[in-house]
């Protein structure tokens, strides 16, 4: 056979790999729905008023090898200099077993937020380790499961102090000039709309502590100094103020922890515990506080409880504090913990143990002391007498020349000012590096002899600040120090969990779709992972090319004119979007506009965010079909016409339908002087079909960890960029390292930059037609599930043609009346079938919201539907008395292997409990714990690794 007889197939092989259903499956699903073609079905879903608004004009998708080659060429434009910049970001080693078995492992990065604790025990244990690590090092009893970055954590600490301080007369917050500059920038952004005055000064010159409700100190100081804060903290406490300390976790292995010198909050970054620099993120921030303040602490908290068998079990504790419940009364709008990165940091501590961490810190400090001694010998003025790893050098008129000399040798030093420069050492520094730095300043002098200085240079830590208390005594930090042990520990934890690598995760509003391997590969390339966020711009040309291209891609997807990639979570995107609206009004002299209209069905972050930017929330009603009540919206917009700032609306709606009146809704708000914020959480139903920037939106945030394929990572990282119309573009987030210098919402200019290649790859691989196809299949899959299940569970909301968007809500409330079976019972029973539960009781109590995404095959959709139908049959058996109303597989779900081999006292068989369908015999997921007791966990709060005795007692 000649080569000419073989067709040269030029189709993009990636699109059908991303999209689950095959062509024949699509036809079968359309047939069930009563449509001849996909376009006809979509035409019945998307309202006429917004059809044709898509401006998606992207080239055809590339193959995986081609796209990887293209992004490799971009990455190569980043120059990797040896970084001594510090300022909260440090080169470090990610241990290879953590890199391979956690960061690059889909069992960890495709998992969802652990709201269902029974199938999340592995990542919950890793997070409990993180909390224990932070609590131990900070010297405070309660730590959360991470925040977004150090700057954001400091801003949370400021508002935390405002709420809890006894000095209610003051509206001023003191921030030390020795804090990292990017932290101070984020503080100022957060404070301004809340009317908080941030006073930046030298704490050593502070005379009147009573002028402040709280203070933020840096330990060690950004310039390298080590200060004893005991007396200062006591002075603040004497006048009813609270004190937060931003502290370096590695330094705390050697230094007196903040909790021991009186700090009320310790915060900072866990980045240098094995997390790559990544041009600024994602990195896990930590936040620890006193036990008395635990119910006001922002972020998620992992706690220890028991399951229905009395066995220890972990869960997210005290969720009543969180934004999704407290709404505009929430203490924070943050709904993302940096779980994947916190878990890397926790495993870094598990792997090295207390001795290993201390040894790393001692080595870094010893090298810094040797460096300082050698520089002094060479006649260089070192400003610090006491320090951990950072020095500031008085270089006078030679400063610019020194920087130029350093860069000529591919070294980056910290730019302090025109007369000084700084440098910070880290885990990766070697004696040869120290000698190279000496040579930089030697000017022809003989270099110091390293061995001689090493033999006589002592510690430069003040005796009064040296740590006396032990760290990390729990067994988990003292066992897994060989690679074999760590590998098995990580595998053991992963086996406890259900992630996307095991089965479909049908969570409505969360869009758990394929995170393709080709999209993930560039994340751990050194060209993206090893770049400091404050490296000179000429060294980060690859990142700037990637971000510019990605911004243009997202403008195409949304119909907006400009995009900011800085927000490092969806909640931060909401915040940045409302800040832009607020700034726009103020630029026009409309300072009085502070009313934000929010439908009652909105995500909990929406009202919490509005409160954070100083807006007053006015709730608007929804009609019986779940749509915004236009009459109520119009009445309230007109009532508040003079003060109307914005409407926050999710589209398609949180109820899973395209509201036909969206253009009219936008027109009502604009007619009354407001701006329209369209929450992009459900963008997976719009890409390529319609564009919010073209049908009335002024600003939207996008969840790149939903629509655009960045993995959820067990609850984070996320990226929440905002797209805006041209009139709002001047008010996008700024940064000291960007053209606009103020208005930073994240510590790094591009937020979680190192995971942006994932979305770039996704869009490049799919192309415009592929993205449109993905949206169509997401809608088809959702409608297929709704149609298959509607005779068993009522579908609560549909559009005018009886169809849903990308998700559907099943109403289980009638079943509670007829059988006593609750939505929780169904959710837990799904675990026995090997499925993560859909979203429970949001936005309507007693319902399940299901979003299958385009990535799921028809076979997997059918497997899920079969499970739901089988569960309905079990409920029917309860209704007719065949199964006991109190002792049945649903009330007792999930069932563990331990329970199966024990004494069986139930009124149903073991086989029905654990093998309700024959297909499970071949691939059973065994939940490690039974149903977790939430009330017990909140009443008996333990949020650090309990002692072995406590486990034995349980």
mmCIF file of N, CA, C and O in Angstrom, residues 823-899:
data_model
loop_
_atom_site.group_PDB
_atom_site.id
_atom_site.type_symbol
_atom_site.label_atom_id
_atom_site.label_comp_id
_atom_site.label_asym_id
_atom_site.label_seq_id
_atom_site.Cartn_x
_atom_site.Cartn_y
_atom_site.Cartn_z
ATOM 1 N N UNK A 823 -31.659 15.013 52.329
ATOM 2 C CA UNK A 823 -30.661 15.230 51.286
ATOM 3 C C UNK A 823 -29.293 14.740 51.762
ATOM 4 O O UNK A 823 -28.496 14.212 50.972
ATOM 5 N N UNK A 824 -29.006 14.869 53.054
ATOM 6 C CA UNK A 824 -27.748 14.352 53.602
ATOM 7 C C UNK A 824 -27.651 12.842 53.456
ATOM 8 O O UNK A 824 -26.584 12.292 53.148
ATOM 9 N N UNK A 825 -28.763 12.160 53.682
ATOM 10 C CA UNK A 825 -28.767 10.699 53.565
ATOM 11 C C UNK A 825 -28.432 10.267 52.137
ATOM 12 O O UNK A 825 -27.666 9.319 51.924
ATOM 13 N N UNK A 826 -29.003 10.955 51.164
ATOM 14 C CA UNK A 826 -28.729 10.623 49.760
ATOM 15 C C UNK A 826 -27.273 10.908 49.434
ATOM 16 O O UNK A 826 -26.595 10.114 48.762
ATOM 17 N N UNK A 827 -26.773 12.048 49.896
ATOM 18 C CA UNK A 827 -25.378 12.412 49.642
ATOM 19 C C UNK A 827 -24.427 11.360 50.206
ATOM 20 O O UNK A 827 -23.455 10.948 49.543
ATOM 21 N N UNK A 828 -24.682 10.917 51.432
ATOM 22 C CA UNK A 828 -23.792 9.922 52.045
ATOM 23 C C UNK A 828 -23.958 8.545 51.395
ATOM 24 O O UNK A 828 -22.992 7.783 51.274
ATOM 25 N N UNK A 829 -25.161 8.225 50.935
ATOM 26 C CA UNK A 829 -25.366 6.941 50.270
ATOM 27 C C UNK A 829 -24.625 6.901 48.935
ATOM 28 O O UNK A 829 -24.114 5.842 48.536
ATOM 29 N N UNK A 830 -24.494 8.039 48.261
ATOM 30 C CA UNK A 830 -23.744 8.070 47.013
ATOM 31 C C UNK A 830 -22.293 7.639 47.214
ATOM 32 O O UNK A 830 -21.658 7.113 46.297
ATOM 33 N N UNK A 831 -21.769 7.854 48.405
ATOM 34 C CA UNK A 831 -20.397 7.424 48.693
ATOM 35 C C UNK A 831 -20.276 5.915 48.566
ATOM 36 O O UNK A 831 -19.271 5.390 48.064
ATOM 37 N N UNK A 832 -21.301 5.189 49.008
ATOM 38 C CA UNK A 832 -21.283 3.730 48.876
ATOM 39 C C UNK A 832 -21.255 3.299 47.413
ATOM 40 O O UNK A 832 -20.812 2.196 47.088
ATOM 41 N N UNK A 833 -21.742 4.169 46.521
ATOM 42 C CA UNK A 833 -21.705 3.889 45.082
ATOM 43 C C UNK A 833 -20.415 4.403 44.440
ATOM 44 O O UNK A 833 -20.229 4.278 43.235
ATOM 45 N N UNK A 834 -19.539 5.004 45.250
ATOM 46 C CA UNK A 834 -18.272 5.487 44.722
ATOM 47 C C UNK A 834 -18.325 6.876 44.125
ATOM 48 O O UNK A 834 -17.467 7.228 43.302
ATOM 49 N N UNK A 835 -19.308 7.692 44.539
ATOM 50 C CA UNK A 835 -19.435 9.037 44.000
ATOM 51 C C UNK A 835 -19.316 10.096 45.088
ATOM 52 O O UNK A 835 -19.792 9.908 46.216
ATOM 53 N N UNK A 836 -18.705 11.196 44.724
ATOM 54 C CA UNK A 836 -18.791 12.412 45.523
ATOM 55 C C UNK A 836 -20.216 12.938 45.382
ATOM 56 O O UNK A 836 -20.813 12.865 44.313
ATOM 57 N N UNK A 837 -20.754 13.468 46.443
ATOM 58 C CA UNK A 837 -22.118 13.999 46.384
ATOM 59 C C UNK A 837 -22.162 15.268 45.552
ATOM 60 O O UNK A 837 -21.189 16.017 45.474
ATOM 61 N N UNK A 838 -23.305 15.548 44.912
ATOM 62 C CA UNK A 838 -23.504 16.874 44.320
ATOM 63 C C UNK A 838 -23.547 17.951 45.411
ATOM 64 O O UNK A 838 -23.477 17.652 46.607
ATOM 65 N N UNK A 839 -23.666 19.186 44.989
ATOM 66 C CA UNK A 839 -23.760 20.294 45.944
ATOM 67 C C UNK A 839 -25.069 20.184 46.711
ATOM 68 O O UNK A 839 -26.143 20.101 46.115
ATOM 69 N N UNK A 840 -24.967 20.173 48.036
ATOM 70 C CA UNK A 840 -26.134 19.967 48.881
ATOM 71 C C UNK A 840 -26.723 21.286 49.373
ATOM 72 O O UNK A 840 -26.002 22.170 49.822
ATOM 73 N N UNK A 841 -28.038 21.394 49.263
ATOM 74 C CA UNK A 841 -28.809 22.469 49.909
ATOM 75 C C UNK A 841 -28.338 23.866 49.526
ATOM 76 O O UNK A 841 -28.476 24.811 50.292
ATOM 77 N N UNK A 842 -27.774 24.012 48.335
ATOM 78 C CA UNK A 842 -27.452 25.331 47.810
ATOM 79 C C UNK A 842 -27.826 25.346 46.342
ATOM 80 O O UNK A 842 -27.470 24.418 45.600
ATOM 81 N N UNK A 843 -28.537 26.345 45.896
ATOM 82 C CA UNK A 843 -28.993 27.525 46.649
ATOM 83 C C UNK A 843 -30.309 27.321 47.387
ATOM 84 O O UNK A 843 -30.789 28.230 48.053
ATOM 85 N N UNK A 844 -30.890 26.103 47.271
ATOM 86 C CA UNK A 844 -32.169 25.830 47.917
ATOM 87 C C UNK A 844 -31.980 24.714 48.932
ATOM 88 O O UNK A 844 -31.474 23.639 48.580
ATOM 89 N N UNK A 845 -32.347 24.911 50.198
ATOM 90 C CA UNK A 845 -32.229 23.833 51.195
ATOM 91 C C UNK A 845 -32.996 22.590 50.743
ATOM 92 O O UNK A 845 -34.061 22.675 50.129
ATOM 93 N N UNK A 846 -32.412 21.413 51.042
ATOM 94 C CA UNK A 846 -33.094 20.159 50.729
ATOM 95 C C UNK A 846 -33.000 19.735 49.274
ATOM 96 O O UNK A 846 -33.783 18.897 48.820
ATOM 97 N N UNK A 847 -32.032 20.294 48.548
ATOM 98 C CA UNK A 847 -31.882 19.948 47.138
ATOM 99 C C UNK A 847 -30.457 19.486 46.852
ATOM 100 O O UNK A 847 -29.550 19.672 47.648
ATOM 101 N N UNK A 848 -30.278 18.892 45.669
ATOM 102 C CA UNK A 848 -28.954 18.549 45.154
ATOM 103 C C UNK A 848 -28.747 19.278 43.831
ATOM 104 O O UNK A 848 -29.595 19.194 42.936
ATOM 105 N N UNK A 849 -27.641 19.992 43.711
ATOM 106 C CA UNK A 849 -27.328 20.687 42.468
ATOM 107 C C UNK A 849 -26.204 19.930 41.762
ATOM 108 O O UNK A 849 -25.125 19.721 42.322
ATOM 109 N N UNK A 850 -26.482 19.512 40.518
ATOM 110 C CA UNK A 850 -25.598 18.616 39.779
ATOM 111 C C UNK A 850 -25.036 19.329 38.555
ATOM 112 O O UNK A 850 -25.781 19.903 37.760
ATOM 113 N N UNK A 851 -23.731 19.289 38.408
ATOM 114 C CA UNK A 851 -23.068 19.820 37.214
ATOM 115 C C UNK A 851 -22.092 18.771 36.700
ATOM 116 O O UNK A 851 -21.043 18.549 37.299
ATOM 117 N N UNK A 852 -22.396 18.138 35.575
ATOM 118 C CA UNK A 852 -21.542 17.035 35.123
ATOM 119 C C UNK A 852 -20.286 17.483 34.382
ATOM 120 O O UNK A 852 -19.303 16.741 34.358
ATOM 121 N N UNK A 853 -20.259 18.649 33.776
ATOM 122 C CA UNK A 853 -19.203 19.184 32.906
ATOM 123 C C UNK A 853 -19.107 18.392 31.613
ATOM 124 O O UNK A 853 -19.610 17.264 31.494
ATOM 125 N N UNK A 854 -18.414 18.963 30.638
ATOM 126 C CA UNK A 854 -18.251 18.344 29.329
ATOM 127 C C UNK A 854 -17.262 17.195 29.330
ATOM 128 O O UNK A 854 -17.205 16.412 28.374
ATOM 129 N N UNK A 855 -16.488 17.061 30.415
ATOM 130 C CA UNK A 855 -15.418 16.062 30.428
ATOM 131 C C UNK A 855 -15.920 14.649 30.694
ATOM 132 O O UNK A 855 -15.181 13.688 30.480
ATOM 133 N N UNK A 856 -17.139 14.519 31.180
ATOM 134 C CA UNK A 856 -17.640 13.193 31.559
ATOM 135 C C UNK A 856 -18.267 12.477 30.374
ATOM 136 O O UNK A 856 -19.075 13.037 29.637
ATOM 137 N N UNK A 857 -17.907 11.223 30.233
ATOM 138 C CA UNK A 857 -18.447 10.387 29.153
ATOM 139 C C UNK A 857 -19.897 10.004 29.440
ATOM 140 O O UNK A 857 -20.368 10.090 30.580
ATOM 141 N N UNK A 858 -20.585 9.560 28.398
ATOM 142 C CA UNK A 858 -21.952 9.091 28.597
ATOM 143 C C UNK A 858 -21.973 7.902 29.551
ATOM 144 O O UNK A 858 -22.900 7.762 30.372
ATOM 145 N N UNK A 859 -20.947 7.045 29.472
ATOM 146 C CA UNK A 859 -20.894 5.891 30.379
ATOM 147 C C UNK A 859 -20.855 6.343 31.842
ATOM 148 O O UNK A 859 -21.540 5.761 32.694
ATOM 149 N N UNK A 860 -20.084 7.377 32.130
ATOM 150 C CA UNK A 860 -19.996 7.849 33.517
ATOM 151 C C UNK A 860 -21.280 8.553 33.932
ATOM 152 O O UNK A 860 -21.733 8.412 35.069
ATOM 153 N N UNK A 861 -21.881 9.314 33.006
ATOM 154 C CA UNK A 861 -23.166 9.948 33.309
ATOM 155 C C UNK A 861 -24.221 8.884 33.620
ATOM 156 O O UNK A 861 -25.014 9.034 34.560
ATOM 157 N N UNK A 862 -24.223 7.823 32.828
ATOM 158 C CA UNK A 862 -25.200 6.755 33.061
ATOM 159 C C UNK A 862 -24.926 6.050 34.377
ATOM 160 O O UNK A 862 -25.869 5.679 35.102
ATOM 161 N N UNK A 863 -23.661 5.851 34.697
ATOM 162 C CA UNK A 863 -23.326 5.208 35.974
ATOM 163 C C UNK A 863 -23.848 6.047 37.136
ATOM 164 O O UNK A 863 -24.394 5.495 38.112
ATOM 165 N N UNK A 864 -23.691 7.358 37.030
ATOM 166 C CA UNK A 864 -24.202 8.232 38.083
ATOM 167 C C UNK A 864 -25.734 8.202 38.128
ATOM 168 O O UNK A 864 -26.335 8.088 39.209
ATOM 169 N N UNK A 865 -26.354 8.309 36.965
ATOM 170 C CA UNK A 865 -27.821 8.273 36.939
ATOM 171 C C UNK A 865 -28.356 6.946 37.477
ATOM 172 O O UNK A 865 -29.352 6.925 38.221
ATOM 173 N N UNK A 866 -27.709 5.851 37.112
ATOM 174 C CA UNK A 866 -28.134 4.543 37.620
ATOM 175 C C UNK A 866 -28.042 4.502 39.144
ATOM 176 O O UNK A 866 -28.914 3.927 39.813
ATOM 177 N N UNK A 867 -26.975 5.107 39.696
ATOM 178 C CA UNK A 867 -26.831 5.143 41.151
ATOM 179 C C UNK A 867 -27.959 5.956 41.783
ATOM 180 O O UNK A 867 -28.559 5.544 42.792
ATOM 181 N N UNK A 868 -28.273 7.102 41.186
ATOM 182 C CA UNK A 868 -29.342 7.938 41.731
ATOM 183 C C UNK A 868 -30.697 7.240 41.627
ATOM 184 O O UNK A 868 -31.535 7.350 42.539
ATOM 185 N N UNK A 869 -30.918 6.517 40.534
ATOM 186 C CA UNK A 869 -32.182 5.794 40.383
ATOM 187 C C UNK A 869 -32.256 4.639 41.380
ATOM 188 O O UNK A 869 -33.316 4.388 41.992
ATOM 189 N N UNK A 870 -31.155 3.945 41.576
ATOM 190 C CA UNK A 870 -31.127 2.858 42.567
ATOM 191 C C UNK A 870 -31.396 3.402 43.962
ATOM 192 O O UNK A 870 -32.113 2.756 44.756
ATOM 193 N N UNK A 871 -30.849 4.556 44.257
ATOM 194 C CA UNK A 871 -31.103 5.173 45.565
ATOM 195 C C UNK A 871 -32.589 5.529 45.703
ATOM 196 O O UNK A 871 -33.180 5.349 46.778
ATOM 197 N N UNK A 872 -33.202 5.999 44.620
ATOM 198 C CA UNK A 872 -34.638 6.303 44.682
ATOM 199 C C UNK A 872 -35.438 5.033 44.946
ATOM 200 O O UNK A 872 -36.456 5.065 45.679
ATOM 201 N N UNK A 873 -34.983 3.913 44.397
ATOM 202 C CA UNK A 873 -35.670 2.645 44.665
ATOM 203 C C UNK A 873 -35.545 2.274 46.138
ATOM 204 O O UNK A 873 -36.494 1.757 46.751
ATOM 205 N N UNK A 874 -34.380 2.536 46.726
ATOM 206 C CA UNK A 874 -34.208 2.264 48.158
ATOM 207 C C UNK A 874 -35.114 3.178 48.993
ATOM 208 O O UNK A 874 -35.695 2.730 49.999
ATOM 209 N N UNK A 875 -35.253 4.414 48.569
ATOM 210 C CA UNK A 875 -36.160 5.329 49.281
ATOM 211 C C UNK A 875 -37.596 4.829 49.167
ATOM 212 O O UNK A 875 -38.363 4.849 50.143
ATOM 213 N N UNK A 876 -37.944 4.332 47.982
ATOM 214 C CA UNK A 876 -39.292 3.797 47.788
ATOM 215 C C UNK A 876 -39.515 2.577 48.692
ATOM 216 O O UNK A 876 -40.615 2.375 49.228
ATOM 217 N N UNK A 877 -38.453 1.809 48.894
ATOM 218 C CA UNK A 877 -38.570 0.658 49.787
ATOM 219 C C UNK A 877 -38.791 1.107 51.229
ATOM 220 O O UNK A 877 -39.470 0.415 52.001
ATOM 221 N N UNK A 878 -38.234 2.235 51.598
ATOM 222 C CA UNK A 878 -38.513 2.799 52.922
ATOM 223 C C UNK A 878 -39.960 3.282 52.985
ATOM 224 O O UNK A 878 -40.678 3.058 53.968
ATOM 225 N N UNK A 879 -40.395 3.941 51.910
ATOM 226 C CA UNK A 879 -41.758 4.472 51.876
ATOM 227 C C UNK A 879 -42.799 3.369 52.021
ATOM 228 O O UNK A 879 -43.820 3.544 52.713
ATOM 229 N N UNK A 880 -42.542 2.214 51.386
ATOM 230 C CA UNK A 880 -43.558 1.149 51.437
ATOM 231 C C UNK A 880 -43.305 0.117 52.537
ATOM 232 O O UNK A 880 -43.971 -0.900 52.615
ATOM 233 N N UNK A 881 -42.294 0.370 53.368
ATOM 234 C CA UNK A 881 -42.050 -0.483 54.519
ATOM 235 C C UNK A 881 -41.136 -1.662 54.283
ATOM 236 O O UNK A 881 -40.889 -2.456 55.205
ATOM 237 N N UNK A 882 -40.618 -1.833 53.081
ATOM 238 C CA UNK A 882 -39.701 -2.940 52.813
ATOM 239 C C UNK A 882 -38.368 -2.741 53.542
ATOM 240 O O UNK A 882 -37.690 -3.706 53.896
ATOM 241 N N UNK A 883 -37.971 -1.489 53.740
ATOM 242 C CA UNK A 883 -36.787 -1.167 54.532
ATOM 243 C C UNK A 883 -37.218 -0.372 55.754
ATOM 244 O O UNK A 883 -38.134 0.473 55.680
ATOM 245 N N UNK A 884 -36.572 -0.650 56.882
ATOM 246 C CA UNK A 884 -36.905 0.031 58.129
ATOM 247 C C UNK A 884 -36.668 1.529 57.991
ATOM 248 O O UNK A 884 -35.659 1.967 57.430
ATOM 249 N N UNK A 885 -37.559 2.363 58.514
ATOM 250 C CA UNK A 885 -37.453 3.810 58.324
ATOM 251 C C UNK A 885 -36.273 4.411 59.078
ATOM 252 O O UNK A 885 -35.781 5.478 58.710
ATOM 253 N N UNK A 886 -35.786 3.735 60.113
ATOM 254 C CA UNK A 886 -34.643 4.247 60.875
ATOM 255 C C UNK A 886 -33.359 3.477 60.611
ATOM 256 O O UNK A 886 -32.265 4.050 60.684
ATOM 257 N N UNK A 887 -33.480 2.191 60.315
ATOM 258 C CA UNK A 887 -32.287 1.364 60.077
ATOM 259 C C UNK A 887 -32.292 0.894 58.630
ATOM 260 O O UNK A 887 -32.784 -0.191 58.311
ATOM 261 N N UNK A 888 -31.774 1.730 57.755
ATOM 262 C CA UNK A 888 -31.745 1.420 56.327
ATOM 263 C C UNK A 888 -30.427 1.891 55.726
ATOM 264 O O UNK A 888 -29.672 2.626 56.380
ATOM 265 N N UNK A 889 -30.115 1.467 54.512
ATOM 266 C CA UNK A 889 -28.797 1.796 53.950
ATOM 267 C C UNK A 889 -28.532 3.290 53.801
ATOM 268 O O UNK A 889 -27.376 3.718 53.805
ATOM 269 N N UNK A 890 -29.603 4.083 53.674
ATOM 270 C CA UNK A 890 -29.408 5.526 53.509
ATOM 271 C C UNK A 890 -29.094 6.205 54.833
ATOM 272 O O UNK A 890 -28.173 7.029 54.921
ATOM 273 N N UNK A 891 -29.833 5.856 55.859
ATOM 274 C CA UNK A 891 -29.605 6.482 57.169
ATOM 275 C C UNK A 891 -28.235 6.119 57.732
ATOM 276 O O UNK A 891 -27.647 6.896 58.488
ATOM 277 N N UNK A 892 -27.730 4.945 57.377
ATOM 278 C CA UNK A 892 -26.460 4.485 57.935
ATOM 279 C C UNK A 892 -25.257 4.727 57.020
ATOM 280 O O UNK A 892 -24.129 4.417 57.392
ATOM 281 N N UNK A 893 -25.514 5.249 55.845
ATOM 282 C CA UNK A 893 -24.420 5.471 54.888
ATOM 283 C C UNK A 893 -23.496 6.589 55.373
ATOM 284 O O UNK A 893 -23.932 7.503 56.096
ATOM 285 N N UNK A 894 -22.210 6.501 54.963
ATOM 286 C CA UNK A 894 -21.598 5.426 54.180
ATOM 287 C C UNK A 894 -21.163 4.264 55.062
ATOM 288 O O UNK A 894 -20.984 4.416 56.271
ATOM 289 N N UNK A 895 -20.988 3.126 54.440
ATOM 290 C CA UNK A 895 -20.613 1.903 55.156
ATOM 291 C C UNK A 895 -19.123 1.631 54.973
ATOM 292 O O UNK A 895 -18.610 1.680 53.851
ATOM 293 N N UNK A 896 -18.443 1.337 56.058
ATOM 294 C CA UNK A 896 -16.998 1.105 56.016
ATOM 295 C C UNK A 896 -16.690 -0.398 55.989
ATOM 296 O O UNK A 896 -17.513 -1.231 56.371
ATOM 297 N N UNK A 897 -15.483 -0.731 55.564
ATOM 298 C CA UNK A 897 -15.045 -2.128 55.569
ATOM 299 C C UNK A 897 -14.997 -2.662 56.987
ATOM 300 O O UNK A 897 -15.334 -3.828 57.246
ATOM 301 N N UNK A 898 -14.617 -1.821 57.929
ATOM 302 C CA UNK A 898 -14.535 -2.234 59.325
ATOM 303 C C UNK A 898 -15.907 -2.650 59.838
ATOM 304 O O UNK A 898 -16.053 -3.649 60.552
ATOM 305 N N UNK A 899 -16.931 -1.880 59.432
ATOM 306 C CA UNK A 899 -18.289 -2.216 59.853
ATOM 307 C C UNK A 899 -18.737 -3.525 59.216
ATOM 308 O O UNK A 899 -19.416 -4.345 59.850
#
